[in-house]
Amino acid sequence: MSYPVLVRGLTKTFYDESRGEIRAVDGIDFECGEGEIFGLLGANGAGKTTTLRMLSTILTPTSGSAAILNHDVVRDPEGVRKHLGFYSAGTALYPRLTARETIEFFARINQYPSSRVPERVRYLVDRFGISKYADVRVEKLSTGMKQKVSLARTVAHDPPIIIFDEPTVGLDVLNALEAQQTIKELRDEGKTIIFSTHIMSEAERLCDRIAIIHGGRILDCDTLAGLREKTGKHYLEDIFVQYAGRPAE
Amino acid sequence: MNWKDIRVLYVREVVSAMRERTIVTNSILIPLLLYPLLIWLMYTGFSFVSGQNEELTSRVMLKNLPAFHDALRSTIQSEGSIVIVAAADPAADIRTGSLDALIEFVPVNDGASTLENNFRARITYDESRDRSDQARGRLIESVSKYRQDFIERQALRFGVSGAELQGFLLESENVSSGRQMGQFVLGLLIPILLIVMLSVGGFYPAIDSTAGERENSTWETIMSTATSRSNVMMAKYLYVATMSFVAGLLNLVAMIFSMSSLLGPLTRPGMPNFTFRIPMESVPVIVAGAAFLSLFIAAGMMILASFARTYKEGQSMIAPFHIALMLPVLFLQGPGIQFTPGLAMIPVLNVVVMIREAIQGVYRWPLIGITLAVELLCILGALRVATMVLRHEDFVMGTYSGSFGRFARERLLGRKP
């Protein structure tokens, strides 16, 4: 079976002057199906962001492999990025562009067909409800408005696979719920979504399957029901503690 | 390289830059408005200073004025700006500032004088005080006028002209036309100002497109787009070079239109009628020099600024490069420096001397060729270094904490920290 996202033995080590070699991601395997929200659930420093950065080709794996729609992250990074939308707390917007210019820029640079860019921009402005401030510079927008523009720029080129790395960090409850709703809608449109969070309720509400990552390793990967059955716990928080509390083998 | 992507990225950089006040001020407004502003400041300053000076009267004392020359007193007094006063100890009064100058008349008693009533006038003043120095100037003007009339009268008595009476006269003639003199002055000024502006023009864009991206957290955003990193860096590089070049070019245009007004009043009476005009045939050489230099400056500044994580760090990392560009230009480009093959091998300075010669109407094409080739090599060298730096992931991610110097030692030269 061919998976849109396929990860095998993915490893990343860094060298730190004071701590020496750090194995941030330690030989992880997973795959995501079409139209699935796949959750990476882990505490801070578990290796979620490093994994997602390798998938988005920002970082190069030390070993192992990962492919997005059969484009290898090492051999064909541009092919990977063309089919990928990447959203994280570290991916801010250009403050001096307007919302409309931002969406247009990201559509063009992510290889969306030039002739269809104006139409795509109009669609996204309407879809994300940003028409009132579409021509206002990003630096003048509120956090919630920037969030919508960020989501719009992530999907500007209509990618089949979208990575959300802790997308609700720093948002108030209403904006966080709105972001979650958008992610669900994108899944319903058939997008494959990889979603990382350390907020258990988010993972419970959104993810079709959840991988519990700790110390750079995936400790288990299953549906919420499957994890409940394996651990005998109901709440994801308890399930997580049961796994992460165990020392990594 | 994908030039379509580079164009999209480049346009984004330029649009952003045109909305940033610091960049617009430094890369466009200052180069364009610096000279009109200087002209205004200079004329205002001159008017103020001359107005202040004209209001001050000079207090002078005449000592031992021969009776025969009493008309000199009238000549001095006729100057409304001079008041003749008496002092018991004029030297002390000049030192304390209560007297501005003393003019003392000493008879010429060398036995060879054929003129009756000849005298020597000696002025005592304090050059450290403006008012005293000004009094000296006014006295010299009055006495010279009187002296000229006196010589003419004496010459008439002897039946000769005033010039003949003075005997051995030393005269000099400048064969340079006013246009050539103007070009000589411009040749000294323009290259320095051009390089200053090229550097100032590239300074903030270099920081904005590298450290600025990290500070705004847009670096990771742009690195996750479906274009290669080399396209991203090439667009940034071309943007910085453009801003640097535009600053230099606008400055050149401003200089072409304002140099006559700016430098004209500085010429003294008796000097040839200077024409401060840049010859049009020198413009291609100036533009070529500016273009190569802006590409070199952009490469150097971007490599250094890329190691910064904030605007402030960027400024402190680029500043030494900015100064390093200026120092040889300020100290080594005096009028005596000749454009030789050896000098044509020295980056930056070679462009300065090349432009200077072009403005003065001298075009030594082999040396111009060497200069442009050397600059091209510097540009390629800088881009090669940039490519090597870009291969390092921690640099691209902005997690490397150190300067270019440390990076070069540890990673490019392979020396242990």
Short mmCIF file of N, CA and C in Angstrom, two decimals, chain B residues 56-186:
data_model
loop_
_atom_site.label_atom_id
_atom_site.label_comp_id
_atom_site.label_asym_id
_atom_site.label_seq_id
_atom_site.Cartn_x
_atom_site.Cartn_y
_atom_site.Cartn_z
N LEU B 56 30.52 92.83 14.05
CA LEU B 56 31.61 93.11 15.00
C LEU B 56 32.54 94.19 14.46
N THR B 57 32.86 95.19 15.29
CA THR B 57 33.85 96.20 14.87
C THR B 57 35.21 95.75 15.40
N SER B 58 36.25 96.08 14.65
CA SER B 58 37.61 95.72 15.06
C SER B 58 38.23 96.90 15.79
N ARG B 59 38.74 96.65 17.00
CA ARG B 59 39.38 97.70 17.79
C ARG B 59 40.88 97.61 17.54
N VAL B 60 41.42 98.63 16.86
CA VAL B 60 42.85 98.57 16.51
C VAL B 60 43.57 99.83 17.01
N MET B 61 44.85 99.66 17.21
CA MET B 61 45.66 100.81 17.66
C MET B 61 46.74 101.08 16.61
N LEU B 62 46.93 102.34 16.28
CA LEU B 62 48.01 102.72 15.35
C LEU B 62 49.16 103.25 16.20
N LYS B 63 50.37 102.82 15.90
CA LYS B 63 51.53 103.26 16.69
C LYS B 63 52.60 103.80 15.75
N ASN B 64 53.09 104.95 16.06
CA ASN B 64 54.18 105.61 15.30
C ASN B 64 53.83 105.84 13.84
N LEU B 65 52.60 106.24 13.57
CA LEU B 65 52.24 106.51 12.17
C LEU B 65 52.96 107.79 11.74
N PRO B 66 53.79 107.73 10.67
CA PRO B 66 54.51 108.95 10.25
C PRO B 66 53.50 110.02 9.82
N ALA B 67 53.86 111.25 10.10
CA ALA B 67 52.96 112.37 9.79
C ALA B 67 52.66 112.41 8.30
N PHE B 68 53.68 112.00 7.52
CA PHE B 68 53.52 112.06 6.07
C PHE B 68 52.37 111.14 5.61
N HIS B 69 52.17 110.09 6.36
CA HIS B 69 51.15 109.11 5.97
C HIS B 69 49.87 109.25 6.78
N ASP B 70 49.62 110.43 7.25
CA ASP B 70 48.44 110.61 8.10
C ASP B 70 47.13 110.26 7.37
N ALA B 71 47.21 110.34 6.03
CA ALA B 71 46.01 109.99 5.24
C ALA B 71 45.60 108.53 5.47
N LEU B 72 46.61 107.71 5.88
CA LEU B 72 46.29 106.29 6.15
C LEU B 72 45.27 106.18 7.30
N ARG B 73 45.42 107.07 8.28
CA ARG B 73 44.46 107.05 9.39
C ARG B 73 43.04 107.27 8.86
N SER B 74 42.92 108.25 7.92
CA SER B 74 41.59 108.52 7.35
C SER B 74 41.08 107.30 6.58
N THR B 75 42.03 106.66 5.85
CA THR B 75 41.63 105.48 5.06
C THR B 75 41.10 104.38 5.99
N ILE B 76 41.82 104.17 7.10
CA ILE B 76 41.39 103.12 8.05
C ILE B 76 40.05 103.52 8.70
N GLN B 77 39.96 104.79 9.08
CA GLN B 77 38.75 105.23 9.76
C GLN B 77 37.53 105.21 8.85
N SER B 78 37.83 105.38 7.53
CA SER B 78 36.69 105.38 6.60
C SER B 78 36.01 103.99 6.56
N GLU B 79 36.76 102.96 6.98
CA GLU B 79 36.15 101.62 7.08
C GLU B 79 35.23 101.63 8.31
N GLY B 80 33.99 101.53 8.11
CA GLY B 80 33.06 101.59 9.24
C GLY B 80 33.28 100.50 10.26
N SER B 81 33.97 99.43 9.85
CA SER B 81 34.10 98.29 10.75
C SER B 81 35.34 98.38 11.65
N ILE B 82 36.14 99.45 11.48
CA ILE B 82 37.36 99.55 12.30
C ILE B 82 37.27 100.80 13.20
N VAL B 83 37.57 100.61 14.46
CA VAL B 83 37.60 101.73 15.41
C VAL B 83 39.03 101.86 15.91
N ILE B 84 39.59 103.09 15.82
CA ILE B 84 40.97 103.28 16.29
C ILE B 84 40.91 103.65 17.77
N VAL B 85 41.65 102.89 18.57
CA VAL B 85 41.65 103.12 20.02
C VAL B 85 43.09 103.27 20.49
N ALA B 86 43.25 103.70 21.74
CA ALA B 86 44.59 103.82 22.33
C ALA B 86 44.71 102.81 23.46
N ALA B 87 45.93 102.31 23.67
CA ALA B 87 46.14 101.36 24.75
C ALA B 87 47.54 101.57 25.33
N ALA B 88 47.64 101.40 26.66
CA ALA B 88 48.93 101.61 27.31
C ALA B 88 49.86 100.42 27.04
N ASP B 89 49.29 99.26 27.12
CA ASP B 89 50.09 98.04 26.86
C ASP B 89 49.36 97.20 25.82
N PRO B 90 49.53 97.59 24.56
CA PRO B 90 48.73 96.92 23.52
C PRO B 90 48.94 95.41 23.44
N ALA B 91 50.16 94.94 23.63
CA ALA B 91 50.40 93.48 23.53
C ALA B 91 49.58 92.73 24.58
N ALA B 92 49.57 93.27 25.82
CA ALA B 92 48.79 92.62 26.88
C ALA B 92 47.31 92.70 26.59
N ASP B 93 46.89 93.86 26.07
CA ASP B 93 45.46 94.03 25.76
C ASP B 93 45.00 93.06 24.65
N ILE B 94 45.89 92.83 23.69
CA ILE B 94 45.53 91.88 22.61
C ILE B 94 45.36 90.48 23.21
N ARG B 95 46.26 90.15 24.14
CA ARG B 95 46.18 88.81 24.76
C ARG B 95 44.90 88.66 25.57
N THR B 96 44.51 89.75 26.26
CA THR B 96 43.28 89.63 27.09
C THR B 96 42.02 89.82 26.25
N GLY B 97 42.17 90.34 25.04
CA GLY B 97 41.00 90.48 24.17
C GLY B 97 40.35 91.85 24.20
N SER B 98 40.92 92.81 24.96
CA SER B 98 40.31 94.15 24.98
C SER B 98 40.77 94.99 23.78
N LEU B 99 41.78 94.53 23.10
CA LEU B 99 42.24 95.16 21.84
C LEU B 99 42.37 94.05 20.80
N ASP B 100 42.00 94.37 19.54
CA ASP B 100 42.03 93.29 18.53
C ASP B 100 43.35 93.24 17.76
N ALA B 101 43.91 94.41 17.46
CA ALA B 101 45.18 94.39 16.71
C ALA B 101 45.93 95.69 16.89
N LEU B 102 47.24 95.59 16.72
CA LEU B 102 48.11 96.77 16.79
C LEU B 102 48.85 96.85 15.47
N ILE B 103 48.84 98.07 14.84
CA ILE B 103 49.65 98.22 13.62
C ILE B 103 50.72 99.26 13.94
N GLU B 104 51.95 98.80 13.77
CA GLU B 104 53.10 99.61 14.18
C GLU B 104 53.89 99.99 12.93
N PHE B 105 54.23 101.24 12.83
CA PHE B 105 54.93 101.71 11.61
C PHE B 105 56.39 101.92 11.96
N VAL B 106 57.27 101.22 11.24
CA VAL B 106 58.71 101.26 11.53
C VAL B 106 59.41 101.84 10.31
N PRO B 107 60.19 102.87 10.48
CA PRO B 107 60.89 103.45 9.32
C PRO B 107 61.88 102.43 8.74
N VAL B 108 62.07 102.50 7.41
CA VAL B 108 63.05 101.61 6.77
C VAL B 108 64.38 102.34 6.77
N ASN B 109 65.32 101.85 7.57
CA ASN B 109 66.61 102.55 7.70
C ASN B 109 67.74 101.64 7.26
N ASP B 110 67.59 100.97 6.13
CA ASP B 110 68.66 100.06 5.69
C ASP B 110 69.67 100.76 4.79
N GLY B 111 69.49 102.11 4.57
CA GLY B 111 70.44 102.89 3.77
C GLY B 111 70.28 102.71 2.29
N ALA B 112 69.53 101.69 1.89
CA ALA B 112 69.39 101.43 0.45
C ALA B 112 68.09 102.01 -0.09
N SER B 113 67.23 102.42 0.79
CA SER B 113 65.92 102.90 0.35
C SER B 113 66.06 104.20 -0.44
N THR B 114 65.48 104.21 -1.60
CA THR B 114 65.54 105.41 -2.44
C THR B 114 64.26 106.21 -2.28
N LEU B 115 63.27 105.60 -1.67
CA LEU B 115 61.98 106.29 -1.52
C LEU B 115 61.94 107.04 -0.20
N GLU B 116 61.44 108.25 -0.30
CA GLU B 116 61.28 109.01 0.94
C GLU B 116 60.03 108.48 1.66
N ASN B 117 60.06 108.67 2.95
CA ASN B 117 58.89 108.32 3.79
C ASN B 117 58.46 106.87 3.65
N ASN B 118 59.44 106.03 3.32
CA ASN B 118 59.12 104.60 3.22
C ASN B 118 59.00 104.04 4.63
N PHE B 119 58.13 103.07 4.82
CA PHE B 119 57.99 102.47 6.15
C PHE B 119 57.57 101.01 6.03
N ARG B 120 57.75 100.34 7.13
CA ARG B 120 57.31 98.95 7.21
C ARG B 120 56.17 98.91 8.24
N ALA B 121 55.06 98.28 7.91
CA ALA B 121 53.94 98.18 8.84
C ALA B 121 53.89 96.78 9.42
N ARG B 122 53.91 96.69 10.75
CA ARG B 122 53.89 95.37 11.38
C ARG B 122 52.61 95.22 12.21
N ILE B 123 51.89 94.18 11.94
CA ILE B 123 50.62 93.98 12.64
C ILE B 123 50.79 92.93 13.74
N THR B 124 50.38 93.27 14.95
CA THR B 124 50.39 92.30 16.06
C THR B 124 48.95 91.90 16.34
N TYR B 125 48.69 90.61 16.41
CA TYR B 125 47.31 90.13 16.62
C TYR B 125 47.36 88.76 17.30
N ASP B 126 46.21 88.25 17.64
CA ASP B 126 46.13 86.94 18.30
C ASP B 126 45.32 86.00 17.39
N GLU B 127 46.03 85.10 16.72
CA GLU B 127 45.33 84.26 15.73
C GLU B 127 44.36 83.26 16.37
N SER B 128 44.53 83.05 17.67
CA SER B 128 43.62 82.09 18.31
C SER B 128 42.25 82.70 18.54
N ARG B 129 42.13 84.03 18.33
CA ARG B 129 40.81 84.69 18.49
C ARG B 129 40.32 85.14 17.12
N ASP B 130 39.12 84.72 16.78
CA ASP B 130 38.54 85.07 15.48
C ASP B 130 38.50 86.58 15.26
N ARG B 131 38.10 87.27 16.32
CA ARG B 131 37.89 88.72 16.17
C ARG B 131 39.22 89.43 15.88
N SER B 132 40.30 88.94 16.52
CA SER B 132 41.62 89.52 16.31
C SER B 132 42.10 89.21 14.89
N ASP B 133 41.86 87.98 14.47
CA ASP B 133 42.27 87.58 13.12
C ASP B 133 41.51 88.38 12.07
N GLN B 134 40.24 88.62 12.39
CA GLN B 134 39.41 89.41 11.45
C GLN B 134 39.93 90.86 11.38
N ALA B 135 40.35 91.40 12.53
CA ALA B 135 40.90 92.77 12.57
C ALA B 135 42.16 92.84 11.70
N ARG B 136 42.98 91.81 11.78
CA ARG B 136 44.20 91.76 10.95
C ARG B 136 43.83 91.82 9.47
N GLY B 137 42.82 91.01 9.09
CA GLY B 137 42.39 90.99 7.69
C GLY B 137 41.91 92.35 7.23
N ARG B 138 41.14 93.00 8.09
CA ARG B 138 40.61 94.32 7.71
C ARG B 138 41.74 95.35 7.60
N LEU B 139 42.73 95.27 8.50
CA LEU B 139 43.86 96.20 8.45
C LEU B 139 44.67 95.99 7.17
N ILE B 140 44.93 94.71 6.84
CA ILE B 140 45.73 94.41 5.63
C ILE B 140 45.01 94.98 4.40
N GLU B 141 43.70 94.84 4.39
CA GLU B 141 42.93 95.33 3.23
C GLU B 141 43.06 96.85 3.11
N SER B 142 42.92 97.58 4.26
CA SER B 142 42.99 99.04 4.23
C SER B 142 44.39 99.51 3.88
N VAL B 143 45.39 98.90 4.53
CA VAL B 143 46.77 99.33 4.29
C VAL B 143 47.18 99.02 2.86
N SER B 144 46.77 97.85 2.35
CA SER B 144 47.12 97.49 0.97
C SER B 144 46.54 98.50 -0.02
N LYS B 145 45.32 98.91 0.26
CA LYS B 145 44.68 99.90 -0.62
C LYS B 145 45.47 101.21 -0.60
N TYR B 146 45.83 101.60 0.62
CA TYR B 146 46.59 102.85 0.76
C TYR B 146 47.95 102.71 0.08
N ARG B 147 48.60 101.52 0.27
CA ARG B 147 49.93 101.26 -0.26
C ARG B 147 49.93 101.34 -1.79
N GLN B 148 48.89 100.76 -2.38
CA GLN B 148 48.81 100.76 -3.84
C GLN B 148 48.70 102.19 -4.37
N ASP B 149 47.86 103.01 -3.70
CA ASP B 149 47.72 104.43 -4.11
C ASP B 149 49.05 105.15 -3.95
N PHE B 150 49.74 104.85 -2.83
CA PHE B 150 51.02 105.52 -2.55
C PHE B 150 52.05 105.17 -3.62
N ILE B 151 52.14 103.87 -3.97
CA ILE B 151 53.11 103.43 -4.99
C ILE B 151 52.81 104.08 -6.34
N GLU B 152 51.52 104.15 -6.67
CA GLU B 152 51.14 104.76 -7.95
C GLU B 152 51.58 106.23 -7.99
N ARG B 153 51.40 106.93 -6.85
CA ARG B 153 51.77 108.36 -6.79
C ARG B 153 53.28 108.52 -6.91
N GLN B 154 54.03 107.65 -6.19
CA GLN B 154 55.49 107.70 -6.24
C GLN B 154 55.97 107.39 -7.66
N ALA B 155 55.36 106.40 -8.29
CA ALA B 155 55.78 106.00 -9.65
C ALA B 155 55.57 107.14 -10.62
N LEU B 156 54.44 107.83 -10.44
CA LEU B 156 54.13 108.98 -11.31
C LEU B 156 55.23 110.04 -11.19
N ARG B 157 55.71 110.19 -9.94
CA ARG B 157 56.77 111.18 -9.70
C ARG B 157 58.04 110.83 -10.46
N PHE B 158 58.32 109.49 -10.53
CA PHE B 158 59.54 109.05 -11.23
C PHE B 158 59.30 108.82 -12.72
N GLY B 159 58.10 108.98 -13.15
CA GLY B 159 57.79 108.79 -14.57
C GLY B 159 57.76 107.33 -14.99
N VAL B 160 57.47 106.43 -14.10
CA VAL B 160 57.33 105.01 -14.45
C VAL B 160 55.95 104.51 -13.97
N SER B 161 55.65 103.26 -14.32
CA SER B 161 54.37 102.70 -13.85
C SER B 161 54.54 102.10 -12.45
N GLY B 162 53.45 101.88 -11.82
CA GLY B 162 53.48 101.28 -10.48
C GLY B 162 54.15 99.92 -10.48
N ALA B 163 53.86 99.09 -11.50
CA ALA B 163 54.44 97.75 -11.60
C ALA B 163 55.95 97.84 -11.78
N GLU B 164 56.40 98.80 -12.61
CA GLU B 164 57.84 98.94 -12.85
C GLU B 164 58.57 99.35 -11.57
N LEU B 165 57.93 100.17 -10.79
CA LEU B 165 58.55 100.64 -9.56
C LEU B 165 58.79 99.48 -8.58
N GLN B 166 57.88 98.52 -8.62
CA GLN B 166 58.02 97.39 -7.69
C GLN B 166 59.09 96.40 -8.13
N GLY B 167 59.57 96.53 -9.37
CA GLY B 167 60.71 95.74 -9.82
C GLY B 167 60.39 94.28 -10.08
N PHE B 168 61.12 93.36 -9.41
CA PHE B 168 61.06 91.92 -9.67
C PHE B 168 59.72 91.36 -9.18
N LEU B 169 58.83 91.18 -10.12
CA LEU B 169 57.50 90.66 -9.75
C LEU B 169 57.44 89.18 -10.12
N LEU B 170 56.86 88.37 -9.23
CA LEU B 170 56.69 86.94 -9.51
C LEU B 170 55.24 86.71 -9.91
N GLU B 171 55.05 86.15 -11.07
CA GLU B 171 53.69 85.87 -11.52
C GLU B 171 53.58 84.41 -11.92
N SER B 172 52.40 83.84 -11.82
CA SER B 172 52.20 82.46 -12.28
C SER B 172 50.92 82.39 -13.10
N GLU B 173 50.90 81.41 -14.02
CA GLU B 173 49.72 81.26 -14.86
C GLU B 173 49.27 79.80 -14.85
N ASN B 174 48.03 79.57 -14.57
CA ASN B 174 47.48 78.21 -14.55
C ASN B 174 46.91 77.91 -15.94
N VAL B 175 47.50 76.90 -16.61
CA VAL B 175 47.04 76.60 -17.97
C VAL B 175 45.77 75.75 -17.97
N SER B 176 45.38 75.23 -16.77
CA SER B 176 44.15 74.45 -16.70
C SER B 176 42.95 75.36 -16.90
N SER B 177 41.99 74.81 -17.66
CA SER B 177 40.75 75.57 -17.80
C SER B 177 39.90 75.38 -16.54
N GLY B 178 38.92 76.21 -16.40
CA GLY B 178 38.00 76.06 -15.27
C GLY B 178 37.34 74.70 -15.27
N ARG B 179 37.08 74.18 -16.46
CA ARG B 179 36.43 72.87 -16.56
C ARG B 179 37.36 71.77 -16.05
N GLN B 180 38.68 71.90 -16.44
CA GLN B 180 39.63 70.88 -16.00
C GLN B 180 39.84 70.94 -14.48
N MET B 181 39.90 72.15 -13.95
CA MET B 181 40.08 72.30 -12.51
C MET B 181 38.86 71.72 -11.77
N GLY B 182 37.70 71.99 -12.33
CA GLY B 182 36.47 71.45 -11.73
C GLY B 182 36.49 69.93 -11.73
N GLN B 183 36.95 69.36 -12.86
CA GLN B 183 37.00 67.89 -12.95
C GLN B 183 38.02 67.31 -11.98
N PHE B 184 39.12 68.05 -11.76
CA PHE B 184 40.14 67.59 -10.81
C PHE B 184 39.52 67.51 -9.40
N VAL B 185 38.80 68.56 -9.03
CA VAL B 185 38.18 68.59 -7.70
C VAL B 185 37.12 67.50 -7.59
N LEU B 186 36.30 67.36 -8.63
CA LEU B 186 35.25 66.33 -8.60
C LEU B 186 35.86 64.93 -8.54
#
